[in-house]
Coordinates of N, CA and C in Angstrom, one line a residue:
X1 N -19.7 8.5 -33.2 CA -18.8 9.1 -32.5 C -19.2 9.6 -31.2
X2 N -20.4 10.4 -31.1 CA -20.9 11.0 -30.2 C -21.5 9.7 -29.1
X3 N -22.1 8.8 -29.7 CA -22.6 7.8 -28.8 C -21.6 7.1 -28.0
X4 N -20.2 6.9 -28.6 CA -19.2 6.2 -28.0 C -18.5 7.3 -26.8
X5 N -18.6 8.6 -27.3 CA -18.0 9.6 -26.1 C -18.7 9.4 -25.1
X6 N -20.1 9.6 -25.5 CA -21.3 9.4 -24.1 C -21.1 8.2 -23.5
X7 N -21.0 7.1 -23.9 CA -20.8 5.7 -23.2 C -19.5 5.7 -22.3
X8 N -18.5 6.3 -23.1 CA -17.3 6.3 -22.6 C -17.4 7.2 -21.1
X9 N -17.9 8.5 -21.3 CA -18.2 9.2 -20.1 C -19.1 8.7 -18.9
X10 N -20.2 8.2 -19.5 CA -20.9 7.4 -18.5 C -20.2 6.3 -17.6
X11 N -19.6 5.6 -18.3 CA -18.8 4.5 -17.7 C -17.8 4.8 -16.7
X12 N -16.9 5.9 -17.2 CA -15.9 6.5 -16.4 C -16.7 7.1 -15.4
X13 N -17.7 7.5 -15.3 CA -18.4 8.3 -14.1 C -18.8 7.3 -13.0
X14 N -19.4 6.4 -13.9 CA -19.9 5.3 -12.8 C -18.6 4.6 -12.2
X15 N -17.7 4.1 -12.8 CA -16.6 3.4 -12.2 C -16.1 4.3 -11.1
X16 N -15.9 5.6 -11.3 CA -15.1 6.5 -10.4 C -16.1 6.5 -9.2
X17 N -17.4 6.6 -9.5 CA -18.3 6.7 -8.0 C -18.1 5.2 -7.5
X18 N -18.0 3.9 -8.0 CA -18.1 2.8 -7.4 C -16.6 2.6 -6.7
X19 N -15.4 3.3 -7.3 CA -14.3 2.9 -6.5 C -14.2 3.7 -5.4
X20 N -15.0 5.0 -5.3 CA -14.9 5.8 -4.4 C -15.9 5.3 -3.2
X21 N -16.9 4.6 -3.5 CA -17.8 4.0 -2.6 C -16.8 2.6 -1.9
X22 N -16.2 2.0 -2.7 CA -15.4 1.1 -2.1 C -14.1 1.5 -1.1
X23 N -13.7 3.0 -1.0 CA -12.8 3.3 -0.2 C -11.5 3.9 -0.9
X24 N -10.9 4.5 -0.1 CA -9.8 5.6 -0.6 C -8.4 5.1 -0.4
X25 N -8.4 3.8 -0.1 CA -6.8 3.0 -0.2 C -6.3 3.2 -1.7
X26 N -4.7 3.0 -1.5 CA -4.3 3.2 -2.6 C -3.8 1.7 -3.0
X27 N -3.6 1.3 -4.4 CA -3.5 -0.1 -4.7 C -2.6 -1.1 -3.8
X28 N -1.5 -0.1 -3.6 CA -0.4 -1.0 -2.8 C -0.9 -1.2 -1.2
X29 N -2.0 -0.5 -0.8 CA -2.5 -0.8 0.4 C -3.8 -1.6 0.6
X30 N -4.1 -2.3 -0.8 CA -5.4 -3.1 -0.9 C -5.0 -4.3 -0.2
X31 N -6.0 -5.1 0.3 CA -6.0 -6.6 0.5 C -6.3 -7.5 -0.7
X32 N -5.8 -8.6 -0.9 CA -5.6 -9.2 -2.0 C -7.1 -9.5 -2.8
X33 N -8.3 -9.5 -2.1 CA -9.6 -9.6 -2.6 C -10.1 -8.4 -3.2
X34 N -9.5 -7.2 -2.3 CA -9.6 -5.8 -3.1 C -9.2 -5.5 -4.5
X35 N -7.8 -6.0 -4.5 CA -7.1 -5.9 -5.6 C -7.9 -6.8 -6.8
X36 N -8.3 -8.1 -6.6 CA -8.9 -8.8 -7.4 C -10.4 -8.0 -8.0
X37 N -11.0 -7.6 -7.1 CA -12.3 -6.9 -7.8 C -11.9 -5.7 -8.3
X38 N -11.1 -4.9 -8.1 CA -10.6 -3.7 -8.8 C -10.0 -4.1 -10.1
X39 N -9.3 -5.2 -10.5 CA -8.8 -5.6 -11.7 C -10.1 -6.0 -12.6
X40 N -11.0 -6.6 -12.2 CA -12.2 -7.2 -12.9 C -12.9 -6.0 -13.1
X41 N -13.1 -4.9 -12.1 CA -14.0 -4.0 -12.4 C -13.2 -3.0 -13.7
X42 N -11.8 -2.9 -13.6 CA -11.2 -2.3 -14.9 C -11.3 -3.0 -16.2
X43 N -11.4 -4.4 -16.2 CA -11.5 -5.1 -17.3 C -12.7 -5.0 -17.9
X44 N -13.9 -5.1 -16.9 CA -15.4 -5.0 -17.2 C -15.8 -3.6 -18.1
X45 N -15.3 -2.6 -17.4 CA -15.7 -1.3 -17.8 C -15.3 -1.1 -19.3
X46 N -14.2 -1.9 -19.8 CA -13.7 -1.4 -21.2 C -14.5 -2.2 -22.1
X47 N -15.2 -3.0 -21.9 CA -16.2 -3.8 -22.8 C -17.5 -3.0 -23.3
X48 N -18.3 -2.2 -22.4 CA -19.3 -1.6 -23.2 C -18.9 -0.2 -23.6
X49 N -17.5 0.2 -23.4 CA -17.1 1.4 -23.8 C -16.8 1.4 -25.3
X50 N -16.3 0.0 -25.7 CA -15.8 0.0 -27.1 C -16.7 -0.9 -28.0
X51 N -17.7 -1.7 -27.6 CA -18.5 -2.2 -28.2 C -19.8 -1.5 -28.0
X52 N -20.4 -1.1 -28.9 CA -21.6 -0.2 -28.8 C -22.8 -1.4 -29.0
X53 N -22.7 -2.4 -29.6 CA -23.8 -3.2 -29.8 C -24.2 -3.9 -28.3
X54 N -23.5 -3.8 -27.2 CA -23.8 -4.3 -25.9 C -24.5 -2.8 -25.0
X55 N -26.0 -3.5 -24.8 CA -26.7 -2.6 -23.9 C -25.8 -1.9 -22.7
X56 N -25.7 -0.7 -22.5 CA -25.2 0.0 -21.7 C -25.3 -0.6 -20.0
X57 N -26.5 -0.9 -19.9 CA -27.2 -1.5 -18.7 C -26.3 -2.8 -18.5
X58 N -26.1 -3.6 -19.5 CA -25.5 -4.9 -19.4 C -23.9 -4.8 -18.9
X59 N -23.4 -3.4 -19.3 CA -22.0 -3.3 -18.7 C -22.0 -2.6 -17.3
X60 N -23.1 -1.9 -16.8 CA -23.2 -1.5 -15.6 C -23.6 -2.2 -14.4
X61 N -24.6 -3.3 -14.9 CA -24.9 -4.3 -13.9 C -23.9 -4.9 -13.3
X62 N -22.8 -5.7 -14.1 CA -21.8 -6.5 -13.3 C -20.8 -5.8 -12.5
X63 N -20.6 -4.4 -12.9 CA -19.9 -3.6 -12.1 C -20.7 -3.5 -10.9
X64 N -22.0 -3.2 -10.9 CA -22.7 -2.9 -9.6 C -22.6 -4.1 -8.6
X65 N -22.6 -5.3 -9.2 CA -22.8 -6.5 -8.5 C -21.2 -6.6 -7.8
X66 N -20.2 -6.4 -8.5 CA -18.5 -6.6 -8.1 C -18.7 -5.6 -6.8
X67 N -19.3 -4.3 -6.8 CA -19.3 -3.4 -5.8 C -19.9 -4.1 -4.5
X68 N -21.2 -4.5 -4.9 CA -21.9 -5.4 -3.8 C -21.2 -6.2 -3.0
X69 N -20.3 -7.3 -3.9 CA -19.6 -8.1 -3.4 C -18.6 -7.6 -2.4
X70 N -18.1 -6.6 -2.8 CA -17.1 -6.1 -1.9 C -17.6 -5.6 -0.9
X71 N -19.0 -4.9 -0.8 CA -19.3 -4.6 0.7 C -19.5 -5.7 1.5
X72 N -20.0 -7.0 0.8 CA -20.5 -7.8 1.6 C -19.2 -8.5 2.3
X73 N -18.1 -8.7 1.4 CA -16.8 -9.1 1.6 C -16.3 -8.3 2.8
X74 N -16.3 -7.2 2.7 CA -15.8 -6.1 3.8 C -16.5 -6.3 5.2
X75 N -17.9 -6.3 4.9 CA -18.6 -6.5 6.3 C -18.3 -7.7 6.9
X76 N -18.1 -8.9 6.2 CA -17.7 -10.2 6.8 C -16.3 -10.2 7.7
X77 N -15.4 -9.4 7.0 CA -14.2 -9.5 7.4 C -14.2 -8.4 8.7
X78 N -15.0 -7.3 8.9 CA -15.0 -6.6 10.0 C -15.7 -7.6 11.2
X79 N -16.7 -8.4 11.0 CA -17.5 -9.1 11.8 C -16.4 -10.2 12.4
X80 N -15.9 -11.0 11.5 CA -15.3 -12.3 12.0 C -13.6 -12.2 11.6
X81 N -13.0 -12.6 12.6 CA -11.5 -12.3 12.5 C -11.1 -13.7 11.8
X82 N -11.9 -14.7 11.6 CA -11.5 -16.1 10.7 C -11.5 -15.6 9.3
X83 N -12.6 -15.1 9.1 CA -12.9 -14.5 7.8 C -11.9 -13.6 7.2
X84 N -11.5 -12.6 8.1 CA -10.7 -11.6 8.0 C -9.2 -12.3 7.4
X85 N -8.7 -13.3 8.1 CA -7.4 -14.0 8.0 C -7.7 -15.1 6.9
X86 N -8.9 -15.4 6.3 CA -8.9 -16.2 5.0 C -8.9 -15.5 4.0
X87 N -9.3 -14.2 4.0 CA -9.4 -13.6 2.9 C -8.0 -12.5 2.8
X88 N -7.5 -12.2 3.8 CA -6.5 -11.1 3.9 C -5.4 -11.9 4.0
X89 N -5.4 -12.9 4.8 CA -3.9 -13.5 5.3 C -3.6 -13.0 6.7
X90 N -2.4 -13.3 7.3 CA -2.0 -12.8 8.4 C -0.7 -12.0 8.3
X91 N -0.3 -11.0 9.0 CA 1.0 -10.6 9.2 C 2.3 -11.7 9.4
X92 N 3.3 -11.6 8.8 CA 4.5 -12.5 8.9 C 5.5 -12.0 9.5
X93 N 6.1 -12.3 10.2 CA 7.4 -11.9 11.0 C 8.6 -12.5 10.0
X94 N 9.4 -11.7 9.7 CA 10.6 -12.2 8.7 C 11.8 -11.9 9.4
X95 N 11.8 -11.1 10.2 CA 13.2 -10.9 11.0 C 12.9 -10.8 12.3
X96 N 13.6 -11.4 13.1 CA 13.1 -11.5 14.8 C 14.3 -11.4 15.3
X97 N 14.3 -11.4 16.7 CA 15.7 -11.1 17.5 C 16.7 -12.3 17.2
X98 N 15.8 -13.6 17.0 CA 16.7 -14.7 16.3 C 17.5 -14.4 15.0
X99 N 17.0 -13.5 14.1 CA 17.8 -13.2 12.8 C 16.7 -13.5 11.7
X100 N 17.2 -13.8 10.5 CA 16.0 -14.0 9.6 C 15.5 -15.2 9.6
X101 N 14.1 -14.9 9.7 CA 12.9 -16.1 9.7 C 13.0 -16.7 8.3
X102 N 13.9 -17.6 8.0 CA 14.3 -18.3 6.6 C 12.8 -19.2 6.1
X103 N 12.1 -19.6 7.1 CA 11.1 -20.4 6.5 C 9.9 -19.6 6.4
X104 N 9.7 -18.7 6.9 CA 8.7 -17.5 6.5 C 8.9 -16.9 5.1
X105 N 10.1 -16.6 5.0 CA 10.8 -16.2 3.6 C 10.2 -16.9 2.5
X106 N 10.3 -18.2 2.8 CA 10.0 -19.1 1.5 C 8.7 -19.2 1.6
X107 N 7.8 -19.2 2.6 CA 6.5 -19.1 2.6 C 5.7 -17.6 1.7
X108 N 6.6 -16.8 1.8 CA 6.0 -15.6 1.1 C 6.8 -15.3 -0.3
X109 N 7.5 -16.6 -0.6 CA 8.3 -16.6 -2.0 C 9.3 -15.4 -2.1
X110 N 10.0 -15.2 -0.9 CA 11.0 -14.2 -1.0 C 12.3 -14.6 -0.9
X111 N 13.3 -13.8 -1.1 CA 14.7 -14.2 -1.2 C 15.2 -13.1 -0.3
X112 N 16.6 -13.3 -0.1 CA 17.3 -12.3 0.8 C 17.5 -10.9 0.2
X113 N 17.6 -11.0 -1.1 CA 17.6 -9.5 -1.8 C 16.0 -8.8 -1.7
X114 N 15.2 -9.7 -1.9 CA 13.9 -9.0 -1.5 C 13.7 -8.3 -0.2
X115 N 14.4 -9.0 0.8 CA 14.2 -8.8 2.0 C 15.3 -7.3 2.3
X116 N 16.3 -7.3 1.7 CA 17.3 -6.1 1.7 C 16.7 -4.9 1.0
X117 N 15.9 -5.2 0.0 CA 15.4 -4.2 -0.7 C 14.1 -3.5 0.3
X118 N 13.4 -4.3 1.0 CA 12.2 -4.0 1.8 C 12.9 -3.2 2.9
X119 N 13.7 -3.7 3.6 CA 14.2 -2.9 4.9 C 15.0 -1.6 4.3
X120 N 15.5 -1.6 3.3 CA 16.1 -0.4 2.7 C 15.0 0.6 2.5
X121 N 14.0 0.3 1.9 CA 12.8 1.0 1.6 C 12.3 1.7 3.0
X122 N 12.5 1.0 4.2 CA 12.0 1.6 5.4 C 13.1 2.3 6.1
X123 N 14.2 2.5 5.3 CA 15.4 3.3 6.0 C 16.4 2.9 6.6
X124 N 16.4 1.4 6.7 CA 17.4 0.8 7.4 C 18.3 -0.1 6.5
X125 N 19.6 -0.1 6.7 CA 20.4 -0.7 5.8 C 21.3 -1.8 6.1
X126 N 21.0 -2.3 7.3 CA 21.6 -3.4 7.7 C 20.5 -4.2 8.5
X127 N 20.9 -5.6 8.7 CA 19.8 -6.7 9.4 C 20.1 -6.1 10.9
X128 N 21.1 -5.7 11.4 CA 21.6 -5.7 12.6 C 20.8 -4.5 13.1
X129 N 20.3 -3.7 12.3 CA 19.6 -2.4 12.7 C 18.0 -2.6 13.2
X130 N 17.5 -3.9 12.6 CA 16.2 -4.4 12.8 C 16.2 -5.4 14.0
X131 N 14.9 -5.0 14.8 CA 14.8 -6.1 15.9 C 13.7 -6.9 15.4
X132 N 12.6 -6.3 14.7 CA 11.4 -7.0 13.9 C 11.2 -6.6 12.6
X133 N 11.1 -7.2 11.7 CA 10.5 -7.3 10.4 C 9.3 -7.6 10.1
X134 N 8.2 -6.9 9.8 CA 6.9 -7.9 9.6 C 6.3 -7.4 8.0
X135 N 6.0 -8.7 7.5 CA 5.2 -8.3 6.0 C 4.0 -8.4 6.4
X136 N 3.1 -7.0 5.9 CA 1.7 -7.0 6.3 C 0.9 -7.8 5.3
X137 N -0.7 -7.7 5.6 CA -1.2 -8.5 4.7 C -1.5 -8.0 3.4
X138 N -1.2 -6.4 3.1 CA -1.1 -5.6 1.9 C 0.4 -5.8 1.2
X139 N 1.0 -6.5 1.8 CA 2.3 -6.9 1.4 C 3.6 -5.9 1.6
X140 N 3.2 -4.8 2.3 CA 4.1 -3.9 3.0 C 4.7 -4.4 4.0
X141 N 6.0 -3.8 4.3 CA 6.8 -4.1 5.5 C 6.7 -3.1 6.6
X142 N 6.8 -3.5 7.9 CA 6.8 -2.9 8.8 C 8.0 -3.0 9.7
X143 N 8.7 -2.2 10.3 CA 10.0 -2.5 10.9 C 9.8 -2.0 12.2
X144 N 10.5 -2.6 13.5 CA 10.6 -2.3 14.7 C 12.3 -2.4 14.9
X145 N 12.8 -1.1 14.9 CA 14.3 -1.3 15.1 C 14.8 -1.5 16.3
X146 N 16.2 -1.8 16.3 CA 16.8 -2.0 17.7 C 16.9 -0.8 18.5
X147 N 16.9 -0.8 19.9 CA 16.8 0.3 20.5 C 17.7 1.6 20.0
X148 N 19.0 1.2 19.6 CA 19.9 2.2 19.4 C 19.5 2.8 18.1
X149 N 18.7 2.4 17.1 CA 18.4 2.8 15.8 C 16.8 3.4 15.9
X150 N 16.2 3.5 17.1 CA 14.9 4.1 17.2 C 14.9 5.7 16.7
X151 N 13.8 6.1 16.4 CA 13.9 7.5 16.1 C 14.2 8.3 17.5
X152 N 14.8 9.4 16.9 CA 15.3 10.3 18.2 C 16.5 9.3 19.0
X153 N 17.4 8.9 18.2 CA 18.0 7.7 18.7 C 18.6 7.8 20.0
X154 N 18.7 6.7 20.8 CA 19.7 6.7 22.0 C 20.9 7.0 21.9
X155 N 21.6 6.7 20.5 CA 23.2 7.4 20.2 C 23.1 8.7 20.3
X156 N 22.2 9.4 19.6 CA 22.1 10.8 19.9 C 22.4 11.3 21.2
X157 N 21.4 11.1 22.2 CA 21.0 11.7 23.2 C 22.1 10.7 24.5
X158 N 22.5 9.8 24.0 CA 23.6 9.0 25.1 C 22.8 8.3 26.1
X159 N 21.7 7.7 25.6 CA 20.7 7.1 26.6 C 20.7 5.6 26.4
X160 N 20.7 4.7 27.1 CA 20.6 3.2 26.9 C 19.1 3.0 26.9
X161 N 18.3 2.8 25.8 CA 16.8 2.6 25.9 C 16.9 1.0 26.1
X162 N 15.6 0.7 26.9 CA 15.3 -0.5 26.9 C 14.9 -1.3 25.8
X163 N 15.2 -2.6 25.8 CA 15.1 -3.3 24.5 C 13.3 -3.1 24.0
X164 N 13.1 -3.1 22.9 CA 11.9 -3.0 22.2 C 11.1 -4.6 22.4
X165 N 9.6 -4.7 22.3 CA 9.2 -6.1 22.4 C 7.8 -5.8 21.5
X166 N 7.9 -7.0 20.8 CA 6.7 -6.9 19.8 C 5.2 -7.1 20.5
X167 N 4.3 -6.3 20.5 CA 3.1 -6.1 20.8 C 2.3 -7.2 19.9
X168 N 1.3 -7.9 21.2 CA 0.4 -9.1 20.5 C -0.9 -8.4 20.6
X169 N -1.9 -8.4 19.5 CA -3.2 -7.7 19.7 C -4.0 -9.0 20.1
X170 N -4.6 -8.9 21.2 CA -5.4 -9.8 21.8 C -6.9 -9.6 21.5
X171 N -7.4 -8.5 21.5 CA -8.7 -8.0 21.2 C -8.7 -7.0 19.9
X172 N -9.3 -7.4 18.9 CA -9.6 -6.6 17.9 C -10.9 -6.4 17.4
X173 N -11.6 -5.2 17.3 CA -12.9 -4.7 17.0 C -13.8 -5.7 18.1
X174 N -13.5 -5.9 19.0 CA -14.4 -6.7 20.1 C -14.3 -8.1 19.9
X175 N -13.4 -8.6 19.1 CA -12.9 -10.3 19.0 C -11.8 -10.5 19.6
X176 N -12.0 -11.8 20.5 CA -10.7 -12.3 20.9 C -9.9 -13.0 20.0
X177 N -8.6 -12.7 19.9 CA -7.6 -13.5 19.1 C -6.7 -14.6 20.2
X178 N -7.3 -15.9 20.3 CA -6.7 -16.7 21.0 C -5.4 -16.9 20.7
X179 N -5.0 -17.2 19.4 CA -3.5 -17.6 18.9 C -2.6 -16.5 19.8
X180 N -2.7 -15.1 19.8 CA -1.9 -14.4 20.4 C -2.0 -14.3 21.8
X181 N -2.9 -14.8 22.4 CA -2.8 -15.0 23.8 C -2.0 -16.1 24.2
X182 N -1.9 -17.2 23.2 CA -1.0 -18.2 23.3 C 0.6 -17.9 23.4
X183 N 0.7 -16.8 22.3 CA 2.2 -16.3 22.1 C 2.6 -15.8 23.6
X184 N 1.7 -15.0 24.4 CA 2.0 -14.5 25.4 C 2.0 -15.4 26.7
X185 N 1.5 -16.8 26.5 CA 1.0 -17.7 27.4 C 0.2 -17.4 28.4
X186 N -0.7 -16.7 28.0 CA -1.9 -16.0 28.6 C -3.3 -16.6 28.4
X187 N -3.6 -17.0 29.8 CA -4.9 -17.9 29.8 C -6.1 -17.2 29.8
X188 N -7.4 -17.7 29.9 CA -8.7 -17.0 29.9 C -8.7 -16.2 31.1
X189 N -8.4 -17.2 32.2 CA -8.4 -16.5 33.5 C -7.5 -15.4 33.9
X190 N -6.3 -15.5 33.5 CA -5.5 -14.2 33.7 C -5.9 -13.0 32.8
X191 N -6.4 -13.2 31.7 CA -6.8 -12.2 31.0 C -8.4 -11.6 31.5
X192 N -9.0 -12.3 32.0 CA -10.2 -11.9 32.6 C -9.6 -11.2 34.0
X193 N -8.8 -11.6 34.6 CA -8.3 -10.6 35.7 C -7.7 -9.3 35.5
X194 N -7.2 -9.4 34.1 CA -6.6 -8.0 33.7 C -7.7 -7.1 33.4
X195 N -8.7 -7.6 32.7 CA -9.9 -6.9 32.2 C -10.7 -6.4 33.6
X196 N -10.8 -7.2 34.6 CA -11.5 -6.7 35.9 C -10.7 -5.6 36.5
X197 N -9.6 -5.8 36.6 CA -8.5 -4.5 37.3 C -8.5 -3.5 36.1
X198 N -8.6 -3.3 35.0 CA -8.9 -2.3 34.2 C -10.3 -1.8 34.3
X199 N -11.2 -2.5 34.8 CA -12.7 -2.3 34.8 C -13.2 -2.2 33.5
X200 N -13.0 -3.2 32.9 CA -13.4 -3.4 31.3 C -14.4 -4.5 31.5
X201 N -15.7 -4.1 31.3 CA -16.9 -4.9 31.5 C -16.9 -6.3 30.4
X202 N -16.7 -6.0 29.2 CA -16.7 -6.8 28.3 C -15.8 -6.8 26.9
X203 N -15.1 -7.7 26.4 CA -14.1 -7.2 25.6 C -14.9 -6.8 24.1
X204 N -16.2 -6.8 24.0 CA -16.8 -6.3 22.8 C -16.9 -4.8 23.0
X205 N -16.6 -4.2 24.4 CA -16.2 -2.6 24.4 C -15.0 -2.1 24.0
X206 N -14.0 -3.1 23.5 CA -12.8 -2.7 23.1 C -12.7 -2.8 21.5
X207 N -12.0 -1.5 21.2 CA -11.6 -1.4 19.8 C -10.2 -2.2 19.7
X208 N -9.2 -2.3 20.5 CA -8.1 -2.5 20.5 C -7.6 -3.2 22.0
X209 N -6.9 -4.3 22.1 CA -6.2 -4.2 23.4 C -5.0 -5.2 23.0
X210 N -3.9 -4.6 23.3 CA -2.5 -5.1 22.8 C -1.7 -5.3 24.1
X211 N -0.9 -6.4 24.0 CA 0.3 -6.4 25.3 C 1.6 -7.1 24.8
X212 N 2.7 -6.7 25.1 CA 3.9 -7.1 25.0 C 4.3 -8.3 26.0
X213 N 5.6 -8.9 25.5 CA 5.9 -10.1 26.7 C 6.3 -9.4 28.1
X214 N 6.6 -7.9 28.0 CA 7.0 -7.4 29.4 C 5.6 -6.7 30.1
X215 N 4.4 -7.1 29.6 CA 3.6 -6.6 30.3 C 3.2 -5.1 29.8
X216 N 3.4 -4.5 29.0 CA 3.0 -3.3 28.4 C 1.7 -3.3 27.6
X217 N 0.8 -2.6 28.2 CA -0.6 -2.9 27.7 C -1.0 -1.5 26.9
X218 N -1.7 -1.6 25.9 CA -2.4 -0.8 24.9 C -3.4 -0.9 24.7
X219 N -4.4 -0.2 25.2 CA -5.9 -0.4 24.8 C -6.8 0.7 24.6
X220 N -8.1 0.6 24.1 CA -9.0 1.7 23.9 C -10.4 1.1 23.8
X221 N -11.2 1.8 24.5 CA -12.6 1.4 24.7 C -13.6 2.2 23.6
X222 N -14.5 1.7 23.1 CA -15.4 2.6 22.1 C -15.8 3.8 22.7
X223 N -15.6 4.8 22.0 CA -16.2 6.0 22.5 C -15.1 7.0 23.4
X224 N -13.9 5.9 23.8 CA -13.0 6.7 24.6 C -11.6 6.8 24.2
X225 N -10.8 7.7 24.8 CA -9.4 7.8 24.4 C -8.4 6.5 24.7
X226 N -7.5 6.3 24.0 CA -6.6 5.2 24.1 C -5.7 5.3 25.6
X227 N -5.5 4.2 26.1 CA -4.6 4.4 27.6 C -3.7 3.2 27.4
X228 N -2.5 3.5 28.2 CA -1.3 2.9 28.0 C -1.0 2.3 29.6
X229 N -0.7 0.9 29.8 CA -0.3 0.6 30.8 C 1.2 0.1 30.8
X230 N 2.0 0.6 31.4 CA 3.5 0.5 31.5 C 4.0 -1.0 31.8
X231 N 3.1 -1.4 33.0 CA 3.5 -3.0 33.4 C 2.5 -3.5 34.0
X232 N 1.5 -4.1 33.1 CA 0.1 -4.7 34.0 C 0.4 -5.6 35.1
X233 N 1.5 -6.0 35.1 CA 2.0 -7.2 36.4 C 2.0 -6.5 37.4
X234 N 2.6 -5.2 37.5 CA 2.4 -4.3 38.7 C 1.4 -4.0 39.2
X235 N 0.4 -3.8 38.6 CA -1.0 -3.6 38.9 C -1.6 -4.8 39.4
X236 N -1.5 -6.0 39.0 CA -2.1 -7.1 39.3 C -1.5 -7.7 40.5
X237 N -0.5 -7.2 41.1 CA 0.1 -7.4 42.2 C -0.7 -7.2 43.4

């Protein structure tokens, strides 16, 4: 009995350490590959606990290998946007100014009831309150409300807010995302002109660079605070 207790204690401590090393994200915030690794670790950990005929090291070694695999995949997803999208997928817009994106819903295997439940969890109770709804790669929904339903609402202070616009992340961790440039009809020449105007020497110096269809820019260089340009087009004139 003491041997079983000792094995359980050792495995518990090791799994706890491994999970802490993997990061502090909750299950609901994990990417698909992280959920898979976590589930396998949980399953493997029970085997040496209950079967004393299995050497303890034979139970610990597979756990350590899985943690190394996790570190390797995480490193690759940080270095490569293509691998990140392959492993984690991409955010999907399910509500846009046009209304419900039904094709996107079908791709996500969601129905209207699922969509209603998701926007209610974001404290919106009608589709007309939502300008954009986006299903993130971890399965959670993000909502950009229409201007009249934004926090500190325009209705409360009797002010007409300008309409909100979805920002597109053009540079992430020093990597250029050309698909997002296409969404803004932004070519390389124009983007390089923007970078020169903002005195940004290289996209590798950028942590993030986003822009919406109205020219509002949010960017942050490594080792510096973020900056916002309300309308980049005015600066370029």
